[in-house]
Structure formats: structure tokens, C-alpha cells
Amino acid sequence: MPDEAPLVITERSSDGVLLVRLNRPERRNALSTPVLMALVAALNTATADPSVGAVVVTGNETVFAAGADIDELAQASSEDDVESPRFLAWQEIRGFTKPLLAAVEGWCLGAGCELAMCCDIIVAGKDARFGQPETNLAIMPGAGGTVTLPRRIGQQLAMLMVLTGAPITAQDARDCGLIALVTETGQALERALGLATTIAARAPVAIRAAKASIKLATALTEQAHLHREREIYLALLGSADKAEGIRAFKEKRAAVWTGR
């Protein structure tokens, strides 16, 4: 009997980018707990590999991920633990410290939209659709759809998306700040990989620090964030990469980053 297809497929480029493809086309890339755990394993590999500077997660040409696995959802109950393996997998994905990009074509719904929102930059083809339709099943989003979404796009539009279950277009998602870029259909992955390559070539210590500081925007008051930003900035001034960056600028050459 042949081995089952992997739940995610990883491809490592020579430019420091790890591509992670969701690989359940027969289930429209439904995000079962095993899929999330496979994604976590891929991200953990990227964390441990200093040559990986950025990660791109994608689906296929018609669907990024259409939601949670309906069979798994049918077996879930109100007696399940809050800190289940699924919950902990989501926490690990959100805690990934290197740049994480999403390339979205087609449907990006429910848990798929929540996964995209875990990413630092979302690039979508113009025919992509984003939605949180869980209320159609008499439940609600459970992995950030009522937490991250209103922080990204505001309470009014989040209410509209969640309470009606209706998806929005890629352009509407760009206009409201849910995603960063809209491309022609079929070009999201190419654009995301290009961005990831650019980011991976930059000083890793600075990129990780900048990502961490930006993510504090919804966790701290403005004054507390300004204070923390200054602390992170000062720590970077003592890095070997900062010294190399200054030298390279003065010598008019490309910098050679060490990640220290």
C-alpha cells in the first residue's frame, strides 16, 4: 500500500526561503489538527535553521484553505480542553519569530482565514475570497476570527463578516487592511516568494526584532510600546550585524550578515 501524501510539502530555496504548501486538495486543504501540527513542525525546522530567513505558506490555485476539517469538528464537544493540541498548535504558529508570509489564491475561509492572519504579510490573487463563515454551522470562529480580525479591520466590518458569514473580495480585504497586496490571479505565490527573498536577504537580527516590536502594537499602550521599541532598538545597536551594516554602507558594498 503506498504511503499517504504528506499533509504539507516543503521546498527550500537557495535564497533562504522555505515554502510550505498545504497538501489536502481532496479536502480543500481543510486544517485538521494533524495539518496544523505538520505546519508547526515545518516552522520549527525553519526556526532551527539559520539559513532560513523567511517562510511562505500557500495552498493551491483554487483554495488556500477552506476552513477546519468538518469531520473533526463533528467529533468536537464542549467538554474539550481549552489548551488542546489544536489550541497549542495555533499558539506556536502565532509565536513563530521569523517573517511568515501567506500566498492566497481562491478560497480562504474560517480556519484558513485565521491561518492567513497569523502571517506577517498576506499576498492574494484578485479572485481570492476571505471569510469567517462559522456561524453558518451554529458555531463561531475559534482561532482568532473574533480576536485578530477586529483588530485588523475594525469592529464594524468584523461584525459584518462573522455575523453574516459572507466573504469579502481580495480588493476589499486590501482596502480594509486585512491583507497587504493584491496581484493578478495566479501570481500571488510568485509575488510572495519575491518579497520573502528580499526579506531573507536582510539582517536577520533586525528583521526578527522589528517583527516582534510591530506585533506589540495591539498588546501595549502607545507609550508603553514606545518605551519597549526603544529597548529593542538599543539592543540592536550592540549587534555584530549593526556594525557590519555600518561598515558595508561606508564601504559601498553588500553587507554580509551573521545573524548576531
mmCIF file of C-alpha atoms in Angstrom:
data_model
loop_
_atom_site.group_PDB
_atom_site.id
_atom_site.type_symbol
_atom_site.label_atom_id
_atom_site.label_comp_id
_atom_site.label_asym_id
_atom_site.label_seq_id
_atom_site.Cartn_x
_atom_site.Cartn_y
_atom_site.Cartn_z
ATOM 1 C CA MET A 1 0.000 0.000 0.000
ATOM 2 C CA PRO A 2 1.571 3.351 -0.988
ATOM 3 C CA ASP A 3 2.446 5.880 1.665
ATOM 4 C CA GLU A 4 -0.119 8.611 2.224
ATOM 5 C CA ALA A 5 0.683 12.001 0.770
ATOM 6 C CA PRO A 6 2.281 14.419 3.245
ATOM 7 C CA LEU A 7 -0.094 16.948 4.781
ATOM 8 C CA VAL A 8 2.314 19.748 3.950
ATOM 9 C CA ILE A 9 5.046 19.862 1.328
ATOM 10 C CA THR A 10 8.154 21.936 1.972
ATOM 11 C CA GLU A 11 10.544 23.336 -0.610
ATOM 12 C CA ARG A 12 13.780 25.080 0.383
ATOM 13 C CA SER A 13 15.229 27.701 -1.969
ATOM 14 C CA SER A 14 18.852 28.768 -2.251
ATOM 15 C CA ASP A 15 17.774 32.292 -1.296
ATOM 16 C CA GLY A 16 16.898 31.484 2.301
ATOM 17 C CA VAL A 17 13.158 30.988 1.783
ATOM 18 C CA LEU A 18 11.172 27.957 2.919
ATOM 19 C CA LEU A 19 7.936 27.346 1.006
ATOM 20 C CA VAL A 20 5.273 25.342 2.846
ATOM 21 C CA ARG A 21 2.357 24.060 0.744
ATOM 22 C CA LEU A 22 -0.827 22.812 2.369
ATOM 23 C CA ASN A 23 -1.492 19.476 0.702
ATOM 24 C CA ARG A 24 -5.040 18.211 1.170
ATOM 25 C CA PRO A 25 -6.568 19.142 -2.185
ATOM 26 C CA GLU A 26 -9.267 16.473 -1.861
ATOM 27 C CA ARG A 27 -10.472 18.236 1.330
ATOM 28 C CA ARG A 28 -9.886 21.761 0.029
ATOM 29 C CA ASN A 29 -6.880 21.994 2.355
ATOM 30 C CA ALA A 30 -9.078 21.672 5.434
ATOM 31 C CA LEU A 31 -6.995 22.473 8.501
ATOM 32 C CA SER A 32 -7.313 19.377 10.637
ATOM 33 C CA THR A 33 -5.232 19.202 13.808
ATOM 34 C CA PRO A 34 -2.666 16.921 12.100
ATOM 35 C CA VAL A 35 -2.280 19.518 9.330
ATOM 36 C CA LEU A 36 -1.665 22.257 11.888
ATOM 37 C CA MET A 37 0.861 20.076 13.685
ATOM 38 C CA ALA A 38 2.647 19.346 10.393
ATOM 39 C CA LEU A 39 2.789 23.076 9.756
ATOM 40 C CA VAL A 40 4.211 23.637 13.243
ATOM 41 C CA ALA A 41 6.878 21.002 12.565
ATOM 42 C CA ALA A 42 7.861 22.799 9.344
ATOM 43 C CA LEU A 43 8.068 26.134 11.179
ATOM 44 C CA ASN A 44 10.139 24.583 13.958
ATOM 45 C CA THR A 45 12.558 23.312 11.313
ATOM 46 C CA ALA A 46 12.773 26.827 9.889
ATOM 47 C CA THR A 47 13.405 28.268 13.351
ATOM 48 C CA ALA A 48 16.291 25.884 13.932
ATOM 49 C CA ASP A 49 17.871 26.520 10.523
ATOM 50 C CA PRO A 50 19.860 29.780 10.479
ATOM 51 C CA SER A 51 19.932 29.718 6.686
ATOM 52 C CA VAL A 52 16.137 30.185 6.527
ATOM 53 C CA GLY A 53 15.309 33.869 6.608
ATOM 54 C CA ALA A 54 11.601 33.772 5.745
ATOM 55 C CA VAL A 55 8.756 31.310 5.214
ATOM 56 C CA VAL A 56 5.883 31.404 2.723
ATOM 57 C CA VAL A 57 2.770 29.299 3.325
ATOM 58 C CA THR A 58 0.373 28.652 0.462
ATOM 59 C CA GLY A 59 -2.366 26.348 -0.793
ATOM 60 C CA ASN A 60 -3.125 25.701 -4.449
ATOM 61 C CA GLU A 61 -4.546 27.671 -7.368
ATOM 62 C CA THR A 62 -8.185 27.368 -6.220
ATOM 63 C CA VAL A 63 -8.045 27.303 -2.424
ATOM 64 C CA PHE A 64 -5.700 28.420 0.304
ATOM 65 C CA ALA A 65 -7.686 26.611 2.998
ATOM 66 C CA ALA A 66 -11.462 26.363 3.158
ATOM 67 C CA GLY A 67 -11.715 26.010 6.925
ATOM 68 C CA ALA A 68 -11.433 23.423 9.661
ATOM 69 C CA ASP A 69 -11.887 19.719 8.992
ATOM 70 C CA ILE A 70 -15.644 19.141 9.143
ATOM 71 C CA ASP A 71 -15.326 15.525 10.321
ATOM 72 C CA GLU A 72 -13.029 16.540 13.151
ATOM 73 C CA LEU A 73 -15.371 19.378 14.026
ATOM 74 C CA ALA A 74 -18.313 16.970 14.186
ATOM 75 C CA GLN A 75 -16.490 14.973 16.873
ATOM 76 C CA ALA A 76 -15.584 18.030 18.983
ATOM 77 C CA SER A 77 -17.577 18.791 22.128
ATOM 78 C CA SER A 78 -17.959 21.445 24.788
ATOM 79 C CA GLU A 79 -16.034 19.148 27.133
ATOM 80 C CA ASP A 80 -12.808 19.511 25.128
ATOM 81 C CA ASP A 81 -9.898 21.207 26.901
ATOM 82 C CA VAL A 82 -9.203 24.829 26.046
ATOM 83 C CA GLU A 83 -5.469 24.112 25.791
ATOM 84 C CA SER A 84 -5.903 21.196 23.417
ATOM 85 C CA PRO A 85 -3.218 20.118 20.925
ATOM 86 C CA ARG A 86 -5.064 22.198 18.321
ATOM 87 C CA PHE A 87 -5.046 25.320 20.509
ATOM 88 C CA LEU A 88 -1.353 24.847 21.289
ATOM 89 C CA ALA A 89 -0.554 24.404 17.580
ATOM 90 C CA TRP A 90 -2.204 27.741 16.833
ATOM 91 C CA GLN A 91 -0.169 29.327 19.619
ATOM 92 C CA GLU A 92 3.060 28.009 18.135
ATOM 93 C CA ILE A 93 2.181 29.292 14.673
ATOM 94 C CA ARG A 94 1.472 32.764 16.078
ATOM 95 C CA GLY A 95 4.725 32.636 18.038
ATOM 96 C CA PHE A 96 6.945 31.961 15.004
ATOM 97 C CA THR A 97 9.681 34.597 15.187
ATOM 98 C CA LYS A 98 10.889 34.736 11.586
ATOM 99 C CA PRO A 99 8.943 36.525 8.827
ATOM 100 C CA LEU A 100 5.927 34.470 7.739
ATOM 101 C CA LEU A 101 4.102 35.287 4.507
ATOM 102 C CA ALA A 102 0.901 33.884 3.011
ATOM 103 C CA ALA A 103 0.244 33.499 -0.724
ATOM 104 C CA VAL A 104 -3.503 33.139 -1.225
ATOM 105 C CA GLU A 105 -5.444 32.112 -4.321
ATOM 106 C CA GLY A 106 -9.130 31.237 -4.270
ATOM 107 C CA TRP A 107 -10.970 30.481 -1.055
ATOM 108 C CA CYS A 108 -9.514 31.492 2.306
ATOM 109 C CA LEU A 109 -12.258 30.736 4.808
ATOM 110 C CA GLY A 110 -12.693 30.028 8.504
ATOM 111 C CA ALA A 111 -9.542 28.468 9.899
ATOM 112 C CA GLY A 112 -7.883 29.272 6.565
ATOM 113 C CA CYS A 113 -8.506 32.974 7.088
ATOM 114 C CA GLU A 114 -7.298 32.614 10.681
ATOM 115 C CA LEU A 115 -4.106 30.959 9.442
ATOM 116 C CA ALA A 116 -3.540 33.761 6.942
ATOM 117 C CA MET A 117 -3.972 36.264 9.784
ATOM 118 C CA CYS A 118 -1.159 34.512 11.661
ATOM 119 C CA CYS A 119 1.135 35.625 8.829
ATOM 120 C CA ASP A 120 3.019 38.897 8.780
ATOM 121 C CA ILE A 121 2.290 39.712 5.131
ATOM 122 C CA ILE A 122 -0.604 38.355 3.061
ATOM 123 C CA VAL A 123 -0.464 38.477 -0.739
ATOM 124 C CA ALA A 124 -3.599 37.435 -2.621
ATOM 125 C CA GLY A 125 -4.681 36.938 -6.206
ATOM 126 C CA LYS A 126 -7.529 39.257 -7.172
ATOM 127 C CA ASP A 127 -10.033 36.395 -7.301
ATOM 128 C CA ALA A 128 -9.291 35.298 -3.716
ATOM 129 C CA ARG A 129 -12.086 35.463 -1.167
ATOM 130 C CA PHE A 130 -11.689 35.854 2.598
ATOM 131 C CA GLY A 131 -14.355 34.917 5.104
ATOM 132 C CA GLN A 132 -15.320 33.652 8.548
ATOM 133 C CA PRO A 133 -18.451 31.592 7.830
ATOM 134 C CA GLU A 134 -18.514 29.570 11.052
ATOM 135 C CA THR A 135 -21.878 30.997 12.141
ATOM 136 C CA ASN A 136 -23.386 29.124 9.184
ATOM 137 C CA LEU A 137 -22.755 25.984 11.279
ATOM 138 C CA ALA A 138 -24.129 27.491 14.511
ATOM 139 C CA ILE A 139 -20.630 27.980 15.921
ATOM 140 C CA MET A 140 -18.195 30.902 15.794
ATOM 141 C CA PRO A 141 -14.559 31.403 14.879
ATOM 142 C CA GLY A 142 -12.297 29.800 17.451
ATOM 143 C CA ALA A 143 -8.733 30.570 16.363
ATOM 144 C CA GLY A 144 -8.609 34.333 16.053
ATOM 145 C CA GLY A 145 -11.615 35.217 13.906
ATOM 146 C CA THR A 146 -13.229 37.263 16.675
ATOM 147 C CA VAL A 147 -9.912 38.399 18.166
ATOM 148 C CA THR A 148 -7.423 39.178 15.411
ATOM 149 C CA LEU A 149 -9.963 40.123 12.740
ATOM 150 C CA PRO A 150 -11.483 43.157 14.543
ATOM 151 C CA ARG A 151 -8.003 44.331 15.469
ATOM 152 C CA ARG A 152 -7.054 44.227 11.778
ATOM 153 C CA ILE A 153 -10.152 45.646 10.117
ATOM 154 C CA GLY A 154 -12.231 47.232 12.880
ATOM 155 C CA GLN A 155 -15.247 46.005 14.795
ATOM 156 C CA GLN A 156 -17.898 47.014 12.268
ATOM 157 C CA LEU A 157 -16.532 45.049 9.330
ATOM 158 C CA ALA A 158 -15.561 42.133 11.557
ATOM 159 C CA MET A 159 -19.160 42.004 12.811
ATOM 160 C CA LEU A 160 -20.418 42.046 9.229
ATOM 161 C CA MET A 161 -18.136 39.201 8.145
ATOM 162 C CA VAL A 162 -18.683 36.982 11.183
ATOM 163 C CA LEU A 163 -22.393 37.550 11.776
ATOM 164 C CA THR A 164 -23.403 37.151 8.125
ATOM 165 C CA GLY A 165 -20.723 34.608 7.211
ATOM 166 C CA ALA A 166 -20.315 36.397 3.873
ATOM 167 C CA PRO A 167 -16.812 36.539 2.345
ATOM 168 C CA ILE A 168 -15.118 39.660 1.040
ATOM 169 C CA THR A 169 -13.040 40.116 -2.102
ATOM 170 C CA ALA A 170 -9.277 40.409 -2.175
ATOM 171 C CA GLN A 171 -9.555 44.087 -3.063
ATOM 172 C CA ASP A 172 -11.927 44.729 -0.158
ATOM 173 C CA ALA A 173 -9.513 42.828 2.089
ATOM 174 C CA ARG A 174 -6.688 45.070 0.878
ATOM 175 C CA ASP A 175 -8.747 48.224 1.306
ATOM 176 C CA CYS A 176 -9.635 47.411 4.927
ATOM 177 C CA GLY A 177 -6.111 46.352 5.902
ATOM 178 C CA LEU A 178 -6.672 42.617 6.191
ATOM 179 C CA ILE A 179 -4.062 41.864 3.530
ATOM 180 C CA ALA A 180 -1.024 43.693 2.148
ATOM 181 C CA LEU A 181 -1.079 43.160 -1.621
ATOM 182 C CA VAL A 182 -3.389 42.088 -4.437
ATOM 183 C CA THR A 183 -1.939 40.542 -7.599
ATOM 184 C CA GLU A 184 -3.339 39.225 -10.831
ATOM 185 C CA THR A 185 -4.890 35.789 -10.392
ATOM 186 C CA GLY A 186 -2.222 33.108 -10.250
ATOM 187 C CA GLN A 187 0.603 35.486 -9.345
ATOM 188 C CA ALA A 188 0.273 35.628 -5.546
ATOM 189 C CA LEU A 189 2.877 32.945 -4.890
ATOM 190 C CA GLU A 190 5.446 34.475 -7.218
ATOM 191 C CA ARG A 191 4.997 37.873 -5.568
ATOM 192 C CA ALA A 192 5.143 36.422 -2.053
ATOM 193 C CA LEU A 193 8.291 34.459 -2.853
ATOM 194 C CA GLY A 194 9.881 37.597 -4.259
ATOM 195 C CA LEU A 195 9.087 39.520 -1.089
ATOM 196 C CA ALA A 196 10.312 36.657 1.074
ATOM 197 C CA THR A 197 13.579 36.537 -0.855
ATOM 198 C CA THR A 198 14.073 40.265 -0.326
ATOM 199 C CA ILE A 199 13.350 39.958 3.397
ATOM 200 C CA ALA A 200 15.532 36.866 3.835
ATOM 201 C CA ALA A 201 18.495 38.789 2.409
ATOM 202 C CA ARG A 202 18.245 41.440 5.132
ATOM 203 C CA ALA A 203 19.846 41.394 8.582
ATOM 204 C CA PRO A 204 18.095 38.557 10.462
ATOM 205 C CA VAL A 205 18.549 40.035 13.917
ATOM 206 C CA ALA A 206 16.966 43.330 12.842
ATOM 207 C CA ILE A 207 14.124 41.667 10.940
ATOM 208 C CA ARG A 208 13.131 39.479 13.883
ATOM 209 C CA ALA A 209 13.334 42.424 16.280
ATOM 210 C CA ALA A 210 11.225 44.637 14.020
ATOM 211 C CA LYS A 211 8.592 41.923 13.623
ATOM 212 C CA ALA A 212 8.426 41.419 17.389
ATOM 213 C CA SER A 213 8.030 45.147 18.019
ATOM 214 C CA ILE A 214 5.305 45.626 15.401
ATOM 215 C CA LYS A 215 3.320 42.742 16.895
ATOM 216 C CA LEU A 216 3.254 44.545 20.255
ATOM 217 C CA ALA A 217 1.063 47.280 18.752
ATOM 218 C CA THR A 218 -2.159 45.632 19.923
ATOM 219 C CA ALA A 219 -0.755 44.402 23.239
ATOM 220 C CA LEU A 220 0.629 47.631 24.721
ATOM 221 C CA THR A 221 -0.449 51.217 25.107
ATOM 222 C CA GLU A 222 1.270 53.625 22.746
ATOM 223 C CA GLN A 223 3.511 54.991 25.490
ATOM 224 C CA ALA A 224 4.489 51.528 26.725
ATOM 225 C CA HIS A 225 5.123 50.445 23.143
ATOM 226 C CA LEU A 226 7.372 53.450 22.502
ATOM 227 C CA HIS A 227 9.387 52.513 25.586
ATOM 228 C CA ARG A 228 9.672 48.881 24.529
ATOM 229 C CA GLU A 229 10.565 49.849 20.969
ATOM 230 C CA ARG A 230 13.442 51.932 22.325
ATOM 231 C CA GLU A 231 14.683 49.000 24.401
ATOM 232 C CA ILE A 232 14.654 46.696 21.386
ATOM 233 C CA TYR A 233 16.350 49.350 19.267
ATOM 234 C CA LEU A 234 19.138 49.857 21.809
ATOM 235 C CA ALA A 235 19.754 46.110 21.993
ATOM 236 C CA LEU A 236 20.290 46.063 18.224
ATOM 237 C CA LEU A 237 22.986 48.736 18.495
ATOM 238 C CA GLY A 238 25.274 46.172 20.126
ATOM 239 C CA SER A 239 24.849 43.536 17.420
ATOM 240 C CA ALA A 240 27.576 42.368 15.063
ATOM 241 C CA ASP A 241 25.145 42.832 12.169
ATOM 242 C CA LYS A 242 24.690 46.504 13.051
ATOM 243 C CA ALA A 243 28.457 47.024 12.955
ATOM 244 C CA GLU A 244 28.655 45.162 9.637
ATOM 245 C CA GLY A 245 25.795 47.196 8.212
ATOM 246 C CA ILE A 246 27.545 50.472 9.035
ATOM 247 C CA ARG A 247 30.837 49.237 7.583
ATOM 248 C CA ALA A 248 29.175 47.977 4.410
ATOM 249 C CA PHE A 249 27.331 51.279 3.943
ATOM 250 C CA LYS A 250 30.543 53.287 4.307
ATOM 251 C CA GLU A 251 32.473 50.936 2.026
ATOM 252 C CA LYS A 252 29.675 50.941 -0.554
ATOM 253 C CA ARG A 253 29.389 47.144 -0.662
ATOM 254 C CA ALA A 254 26.810 44.482 0.134
ATOM 255 C CA ALA A 255 26.674 43.552 3.795
ATOM 256 C CA VAL A 256 27.414 40.024 4.957
ATOM 257 C CA TRP A 257 25.037 39.205 7.775
ATOM 258 C CA THR A 258 25.820 36.716 10.526
ATOM 259 C CA GLY A 259 22.558 36.913 12.470
ATOM 260 C CA ARG A 260 24.351 38.064 15.603
#
